[in-house]
Every structure is written in C-alpha cells, then in structure tokens.
Coordinates of C-alpha atoms in Angstrom, one line a residue:
M1 CA -16.8 -43.2 -90.7
T2 CA -17.1 -39.9 -89.0
L3 CA -18.5 -39.7 -85.5
A4 CA -20.5 -36.6 -84.5
I5 CA -20.0 -35.6 -80.8
D6 CA -22.3 -33.1 -79.2
L7 CA -20.2 -30.8 -77.0
P8 CA -21.9 -28.9 -74.2
E9 CA -22.5 -25.3 -74.9
T10 CA -20.0 -23.0 -73.1
A11 CA -21.8 -20.6 -70.7
P12 CA -21.0 -17.0 -71.5
E13 CA -18.7 -15.2 -69.0
T14 CA -20.7 -13.1 -66.5
A15 CA -19.4 -9.6 -66.3
P16 CA -18.8 -8.4 -62.7
A17 CA -21.4 -6.1 -61.3
P18 CA -20.5 -2.5 -61.3
L19 CA -18.9 -1.5 -57.9
S20 CA -21.0 0.9 -56.0
D21 CA -19.3 4.2 -55.3
L22 CA -20.9 4.1 -51.9
V23 CA -19.4 0.7 -51.1
A24 CA -16.0 1.8 -52.3
R25 CA -16.2 4.9 -50.2
D26 CA -17.2 2.9 -47.1
A27 CA -14.3 0.5 -47.8
R28 CA -11.8 3.4 -48.1
E29 CA -13.1 5.1 -44.9
F30 CA -13.0 1.8 -43.1
G31 CA -9.4 1.2 -44.2
V32 CA -8.4 4.7 -43.0
Y33 CA -10.0 4.1 -39.6
A34 CA -8.6 0.6 -39.3
R35 CA -5.0 2.0 -39.8
T36 CA -5.4 5.2 -37.8
G37 CA -8.3 4.7 -35.4
G38 CA -9.4 8.0 -33.8
W39 CA -6.7 10.0 -35.6
A40 CA -9.0 10.1 -38.7
F41 CA -11.7 11.8 -36.7
G42 CA -9.2 13.9 -34.8
L43 CA -8.0 15.2 -38.2
M44 CA -11.5 16.1 -39.2
V45 CA -11.8 18.2 -36.1
A46 CA -8.3 19.7 -36.2
R47 CA -8.7 20.9 -39.8
S48 CA -12.3 22.1 -39.5
V49 CA -12.5 23.6 -36.0
R50 CA -10.8 26.9 -35.4
P51 CA -8.4 27.1 -32.5
G52 CA -9.0 29.5 -29.6
G53 CA -8.1 33.1 -30.3
Q54 CA -9.0 32.9 -34.0
S55 CA -12.1 34.8 -35.2
A56 CA -14.4 33.6 -38.0
D57 CA -13.0 36.3 -40.2
E58 CA -9.5 34.9 -40.1
T59 CA -10.2 31.3 -41.1
P60 CA -12.9 29.2 -42.9
K61 CA -13.0 26.9 -39.9
V62 CA -16.0 26.9 -37.6
S63 CA -16.4 26.8 -33.8
A64 CA -16.6 23.5 -31.9
K65 CA -20.2 24.2 -31.3
E66 CA -21.0 24.8 -34.9
F67 CA -19.1 21.7 -35.9
A68 CA -21.0 19.6 -33.3
G69 CA -24.2 20.9 -34.7
L70 CA -23.3 19.8 -38.2
A71 CA -22.2 16.5 -36.9
D72 CA -25.2 16.0 -34.7
C73 CA -23.2 15.4 -31.6
S74 CA -22.3 17.2 -28.4
P75 CA -19.6 20.0 -28.3
D76 CA -18.0 18.1 -25.4
R77 CA -17.3 15.2 -27.7
V78 CA -15.8 17.4 -30.3
M79 CA -13.6 19.1 -27.7
R80 CA -12.3 15.8 -26.5
Y81 CA -11.0 15.1 -30.0
Y82 CA -9.7 18.6 -30.2
K83 CA -7.8 18.4 -26.9
A84 CA -6.4 15.0 -27.9
W85 CA -5.0 16.4 -31.2
D86 CA -3.7 19.4 -29.3
R87 CA -1.7 17.2 -26.9
A88 CA -0.3 15.1 -29.7
A89 CA 0.7 18.3 -31.6
D90 CA 2.6 19.6 -28.6
D91 CA 4.5 16.3 -28.6
G92 CA 5.3 16.7 -32.3
L93 CA 3.2 13.8 -33.6
V94 CA 0.8 15.8 -35.7
P95 CA 0.6 19.4 -37.1
H96 CA -0.8 22.2 -35.0
F97 CA -4.3 23.5 -35.8
E98 CA -2.9 26.6 -37.4
E99 CA -1.1 24.5 -40.0
L100 CA -4.2 22.7 -41.2
A101 CA -6.9 23.8 -43.6
P102 CA -10.3 22.2 -44.2
G103 CA -10.0 19.1 -46.4
Q104 CA -6.2 18.8 -45.9
E105 CA -4.7 15.3 -45.6
V106 CA -1.7 14.5 -43.5
E107 CA 0.1 11.4 -42.5
L108 CA -1.4 10.0 -39.3
P109 CA 0.2 8.1 -36.4
D110 CA -0.7 4.5 -35.6
A111 CA -4.1 3.7 -34.2
E112 CA -2.7 2.4 -30.9
V113 CA -1.1 5.7 -30.1
W114 CA -4.4 7.6 -30.2
L115 CA -5.5 6.1 -26.9
T116 CA -2.5 7.7 -25.3
Y117 CA -3.9 11.2 -26.0
Y118 CA -7.7 10.7 -26.2
V119 CA -9.8 10.5 -23.0
S120 CA -13.4 9.6 -23.9
R121 CA -15.0 10.6 -20.6
S122 CA -16.0 14.1 -19.7
S123 CA -14.8 13.6 -16.1
A124 CA -11.2 13.6 -17.3
G125 CA -11.5 17.4 -17.6
S126 CA -12.1 17.8 -13.8
E127 CA -9.3 18.1 -11.2
R128 CA -10.3 14.6 -10.0
G129 CA -10.3 13.2 -13.6
T130 CA -6.9 14.8 -14.3
A131 CA -5.4 13.2 -11.2
I132 CA -6.8 9.8 -12.2
A133 CA -5.6 10.1 -15.8
E134 CA -2.1 11.1 -14.6
A135 CA -2.0 8.1 -12.2
A136 CA -3.1 5.8 -15.0
E137 CA -0.4 7.0 -17.2
A138 CA 2.1 6.5 -14.4
E139 CA 1.0 2.9 -14.1
G140 CA 1.2 2.4 -17.9
I141 CA -2.5 1.9 -18.6
R142 CA -5.0 3.9 -20.6
P143 CA -6.7 6.8 -18.7
T144 CA -10.1 5.7 -20.0
K145 CA -9.8 2.4 -18.1
A146 CA -9.1 4.1 -14.8
L147 CA -11.7 6.7 -15.3
E148 CA -14.4 4.1 -16.1
V149 CA -13.6 2.3 -12.9
A150 CA -13.6 5.5 -10.9
E151 CA -17.1 6.4 -12.2
N152 CA -18.5 3.0 -11.2
P153 CA -17.6 2.2 -7.6
T154 CA -20.2 -0.5 -7.4
A155 CA -18.5 -2.4 -10.2
L156 CA -15.2 -2.0 -8.4
R157 CA -16.7 -3.3 -5.2
A158 CA -18.2 -6.3 -7.0
A159 CA -14.8 -7.1 -8.6
I160 CA -13.0 -6.9 -5.2
L161 CA -15.6 -9.1 -3.5
A162 CA -15.6 -11.7 -6.3
D163 CA -11.9 -11.9 -7.3
P164 CA -9.0 -12.4 -4.9
S165 CA -6.4 -10.9 -7.3
T166 CA -8.5 -7.7 -7.6
A167 CA -8.8 -7.5 -3.8
R168 CA -5.0 -7.9 -3.5
A169 CA -4.5 -5.1 -6.1
A170 CA -7.0 -2.9 -4.1
R171 CA -5.1 -3.6 -0.9
A172 CA -1.8 -2.7 -2.4
A173 CA -3.3 0.5 -3.8
L174 CA -4.7 1.5 -0.4
L175 CA -1.4 0.9 1.4
D176 CA 0.3 3.2 -1.2
R177 CA -2.3 5.8 -0.8
I178 CA -2.4 6.0 3.1
K179 CA 1.2 7.0 3.1
E180 CA 0.1 10.4 1.8
D181 CA -3.4 10.5 3.2
P182 CA -3.6 11.0 7.0
D183 CA -7.4 11.1 6.9
L184 CA -7.5 7.7 5.3
Q185 CA -5.1 6.3 7.8
I186 CA -7.4 7.3 10.7
E187 CA -10.4 5.9 8.9
L188 CA -8.8 2.6 8.3
A189 CA -7.4 2.4 11.8
R190 CA -10.9 3.0 13.2
D191 CA -12.3 0.3 10.9
V192 CA -9.7 -2.1 12.2
V193 CA -10.3 -1.5 16.0
R194 CA -14.1 -1.7 15.5
T195 CA -13.9 -5.1 13.8
D196 CA -13.0 -7.9 16.2
D197 CA -11.6 -10.2 13.5
L198 CA -9.4 -7.5 12.0
K199 CA -8.3 -6.4 15.5
K200 CA -7.2 -10.0 16.4
A201 CA -5.4 -10.3 13.0
V202 CA -3.5 -7.1 13.6
A203 CA -2.5 -8.2 17.1
T204 CA -1.3 -11.5 15.7
E205 CA 0.7 -9.9 12.9
S206 CA 2.1 -7.3 15.2
R207 CA 3.3 -10.0 17.6
S208 CA 4.9 -11.9 14.7
A209 CA 6.6 -8.6 13.4
D210 CA 8.0 -8.0 16.9
R211 CA 9.4 -11.5 17.1
I212 CA 11.0 -11.2 13.7
G213 CA 12.4 -7.8 14.7
Y214 CA 14.0 -9.5 17.8
V215 CA 15.7 -12.1 15.6
R216 CA 16.7 -9.5 13.0
Q217 CA 18.3 -7.2 15.6
I218 CA 20.5 -10.0 16.8
A219 CA 21.5 -11.0 13.3
E220 CA 22.3 -7.5 12.1
S221 CA 23.7 -5.9 15.2
G222 CA 25.4 -8.8 16.9
R223 CA 24.0 -7.8 20.3
I224 CA 21.7 -9.6 22.6
K225 CA 19.5 -8.4 25.5
T226 CA 19.2 -10.7 28.5
P227 CA 16.0 -11.3 30.4
A228 CA 17.1 -8.9 33.1
G229 CA 17.8 -6.2 30.5
Q230 CA 21.6 -6.4 30.0
T231 CA 22.9 -5.7 26.5
L232 CA 25.8 -7.9 25.5
D233 CA 27.8 -9.0 22.5
A234 CA 26.3 -12.1 21.0
P235 CA 28.5 -15.2 20.8
A236 CA 29.4 -16.1 17.2
E237 CA 27.3 -19.3 17.3
L238 CA 24.3 -17.5 18.5
R239 CA 24.5 -14.8 15.9
Q240 CA 24.9 -17.4 13.2
E241 CA 21.8 -19.1 14.4
A242 CA 19.9 -15.8 14.3
E243 CA 21.1 -15.3 10.7
R244 CA 19.9 -18.7 9.7
H245 CA 16.4 -18.2 11.1
L246 CA 16.2 -14.8 9.5
S247 CA 17.2 -16.1 6.0
L248 CA 14.4 -18.7 6.4
L249 CA 11.9 -15.9 7.3
D250 CA 13.0 -13.7 4.4
E251 CA 12.6 -16.5 1.9
L252 CA 8.9 -16.9 2.8
N253 CA 6.4 -15.9 0.0
D254 CA 4.1 -13.0 0.7
D255 CA 1.1 -15.4 0.8
E256 CA 2.8 -17.6 3.4
D257 CA 2.0 -17.3 7.1
A258 CA 5.1 -16.2 8.9
G259 CA 3.5 -16.6 12.4
E260 CA 4.7 -20.1 13.1
W261 CA 8.2 -19.5 11.7
A262 CA 8.5 -16.3 13.7
S263 CA 7.5 -18.0 16.9
D264 CA 9.9 -20.9 16.4
A265 CA 12.8 -18.4 15.6
Y266 CA 11.9 -16.2 18.6
D267 CA 11.7 -19.1 21.1
T268 CA 14.9 -20.6 19.8
M269 CA 16.8 -17.3 20.2
K270 CA 15.4 -16.6 23.7
S271 CA 16.4 -20.1 24.8
L272 CA 19.9 -19.6 23.4
V273 CA 20.2 -16.2 25.2
V274 CA 19.3 -17.8 28.5
E275 CA 21.8 -20.6 27.9
T276 CA 24.5 -18.1 27.1
V277 CA 23.9 -16.3 30.5
E278 CA 23.8 -19.6 32.5
A279 CA 26.9 -20.9 30.9
D280 CA 29.0 -18.0 32.2
P281 CA 29.2 -17.9 36.1
G282 CA 30.2 -14.2 36.2
L283 CA 27.5 -13.3 33.7
R284 CA 25.0 -15.3 35.7
V285 CA 25.7 -13.4 38.8
Q286 CA 25.5 -10.1 37.1
E287 CA 22.2 -11.1 35.5
R288 CA 20.7 -11.9 38.9
R289 CA 22.1 -8.6 40.4
T290 CA 20.6 -6.7 37.5
K291 CA 17.3 -8.4 37.9
F292 CA 17.3 -7.7 41.7
Y293 CA 18.0 -4.0 41.2
S294 CA 15.3 -3.8 38.6
S295 CA 12.7 -5.4 40.9
L296 CA 13.8 -3.2 43.8
Q297 CA 13.5 0.0 41.8
R298 CA 10.0 -1.0 40.7
A299 CA 8.9 -1.9 44.2
T300 CA 10.4 1.4 45.5
K301 CA 8.5 3.4 42.9
V302 CA 5.2 1.7 43.8
F303 CA 5.7 2.2 47.5
E304 CA 6.5 5.8 47.1
E305 CA 3.1 6.3 45.6
L306 CA 1.5 5.2 48.9
T307 CA 1.3 8.7 50.4
F308 CA -1.0 10.2 53.0
D309 CA 0.0 13.9 52.2
D310 CA -3.4 14.9 50.7
V311 CA -5.9 12.7 52.6
D312 CA -6.7 11.6 56.1
A313 CA -5.8 7.9 56.6
Q314 CA -8.8 7.4 58.8
E315 CA -11.0 8.0 55.9
F316 CA -10.1 4.8 54.2
Y317 CA -8.4 2.8 56.9
E318 CA -8.8 -1.0 56.8
D319 CA -7.3 -3.6 59.1
D320 CA -6.0 -5.7 56.2
M321 CA -4.0 -2.7 55.0
V322 CA -1.9 -2.7 58.1
Q323 CA -1.6 -6.5 57.9
Q324 CA -0.2 -6.4 54.4
L325 CA 2.2 -3.6 55.4
E326 CA 3.5 -5.6 58.3
E327 CA 4.0 -8.7 56.1
L328 CA 5.9 -6.4 53.6
Q329 CA 8.0 -5.1 56.5
Q330 CA 8.9 -8.7 57.5
A331 CA 9.8 -9.6 53.9
I332 CA 12.0 -6.5 53.6
G333 CA 13.6 -7.3 56.9
S334 CA 14.4 -10.9 55.8
C335 CA 15.8 -9.6 52.6
I336 CA 18.1 -7.1 54.4
T337 CA 19.2 -9.8 56.8
A338 CA 20.1 -12.1 53.9
L339 CA 22.1 -9.4 52.1
R340 CA 24.0 -8.4 55.2
G341 CA 24.6 -12.0 56.1
A342 CA 26.1 -12.5 52.6
R343 CA 28.6 -9.7 53.5
G344 CA 29.4 -11.3 56.8
T345 CA 27.8 -8.4 58.7
A346 CA 25.4 -9.0 61.6
P347 CA 22.0 -7.3 61.1
E348 CA 21.5 -4.2 63.1
T349 CA 18.4 -3.5 65.3
G350 CA 16.0 -1.0 64.0
G351 CA 17.3 -0.6 60.5
P352 CA 15.4 0.5 57.4
A353 CA 13.1 -2.5 57.9
Q354 CA 11.6 -1.0 61.0
S355 CA 11.0 2.3 59.4
V356 CA 8.6 0.9 56.9
G357 CA 5.7 0.8 59.4

C-alpha cells in the first residue's frame, strides 16, 4: 500500500535587490570620514585650492574663494581646513600643497589627530585667539574647547556659579595669571578690600600664614625670638616640637582649614619660648633688661616729639598738660631712684628727673 504525502511547496529564493550606487557611494564616503575625520575634507581643499603665490596659469587648482563658491560655504571655513592641512604638512604628517593634484588620493592620519591642527572658530586667527589656542595646547586640550569658552563668558560664569570644581579651576587659573598681570593684581586687590567678607577672610588667612611662618622659622633655622626681641638658639626639645607641629600643618589637605592648627602650634611655641627664658636665671635677667631698654627707647622717642620750637605754648596750654608732665616727672624720678638704689648709690638732688619739667 503506498501512502501519498503532500509536501509543502518550496518558496522560490528571493534575489537581493540591486544595490543603489548612491547608497554604496554614501557608505564608502562615510567609511572614509569615520576613519579619517576632517582629514578627508582637508585633502579635498589641499588638492583643489592653490597655495599662495601660485597663479591660475600654473595649476588647475582654484582659489579658496572660488572653491567656497562651488561648495556653497564661506571662504573662511575653507581657509580653516587649508591652514590645518598646512600645519600638518609642516609637521610631516601629510604632503604639502604643491605635491598634490586635483583628485589625488593619499594615506591620511587618524581622525583623532585632526583636532590637533584644526581650529573651527574664526577667532583663532586673531592675536587673542592664537594666545588661547597656544595655552590650550600647553594644557593638553583641544583649542576649540578653550576658544568656545572664551567666546561665551556668560556660560563660563554660569559654570563657575553652579559647580565648585569649575570655580576651583577658575581660581587656580586666576592665581597663575596674576603673577604676570599687574593690572589684574590691582583689580583683585581692590575687589577684596571693598568686600567685607573677603577682607575678613584675607585677614584671617594672613594671620594663620604668619603663625605658620613663626613655627616654620623655628623648625628650619633653629632660632627663637623672645618677647623682648632677643634672638637665641632654640633648645633641641623646643625645635623638635616646632618640627612636629610643622609636619602636622604640612600634611593638611588644601581643603582643610589650617587656622585652628596654626593657632595651636603658635600658642604652644610662644609658651615654650617663655618657659625657656624663665628657666634660665641669666637669660631671664637679660630679657628684662632688653625689655626695659626697648620701652625706654620708645618713651624717649615719643617725648622728643613734644617740642615747642615752631609754636607758642600759650596757644594750646591746658592745666592737665602740666599735671601729666609732673606725674611723668615723678615716675621718672622714682625709676632713677630705684636704679641707683640697685647700684648702691644714693640719689642725687636735681638730676635728670628735675630737668623734665
């Protein structure tokens, strides 16, 4: 017995649709641009636009203006590609213009390298733009990024106001710039003194810096200055303590407030200096002698300024002036008596104390 089985009919294979030449051309051009980026367009300009100095009779190439007209774009845009290719040719990456003919194909560099030579903004051609582009290259970024920021200060301001990291970068840049810009130094200084909060902050930081400097000076030089102004060699223990505080201060991060640490280190060192002086009888006496001389010199200088050479005393005479001078005379007399008594010498009548009045 034979069974008849109906098998499904096999569908005929569908032939692929013919590939459009236009699609294929687009794909090829896309691939070229994906691999080479702006170099592909740079090559079109380099092999079609005649370099400066060549006349139309010497080459089939056209001027940048003519090429721009054919491309329906601006001559400036064409020249940016032209200059990018020229810079790359000087570096040996691509052939010079004179070596290229219309339609000629050459091996092109990687797409990423193009941005090193091409600047898409017209401001790059100005002195200001050139300076910005050079600074960008020095920082290792694309000139186009720096030029875009420079041409939009409002966007820069918005980023600084909204983002702490951008504000810190702007602060660091300003600090670097004011080293070579005296006018900016003056402007920033004026802004600080006119802003109460900034003025207070500067005063606080300046005080902290002075205190850290005091500790650093002891640690690095091994010398101390007493309250009376004597300069002495620091004891080993005191210097070690200064070094310990200084190491703690140096280990602080930039975003940490050094004010409290600086105050603690400063107060500690000042106390140790006083203890060092008081612990040595001879040094203690010398400290008091130095302090006395310092006070005496200041008082003498002030009194010497009380002169009647150029005015008539009667013009401004007041009874309390004489009273204060008499009290001063008594104080000076007591001081002289104490000093002479210390030497075992009896006070003389009518000494320098009586000449004050």
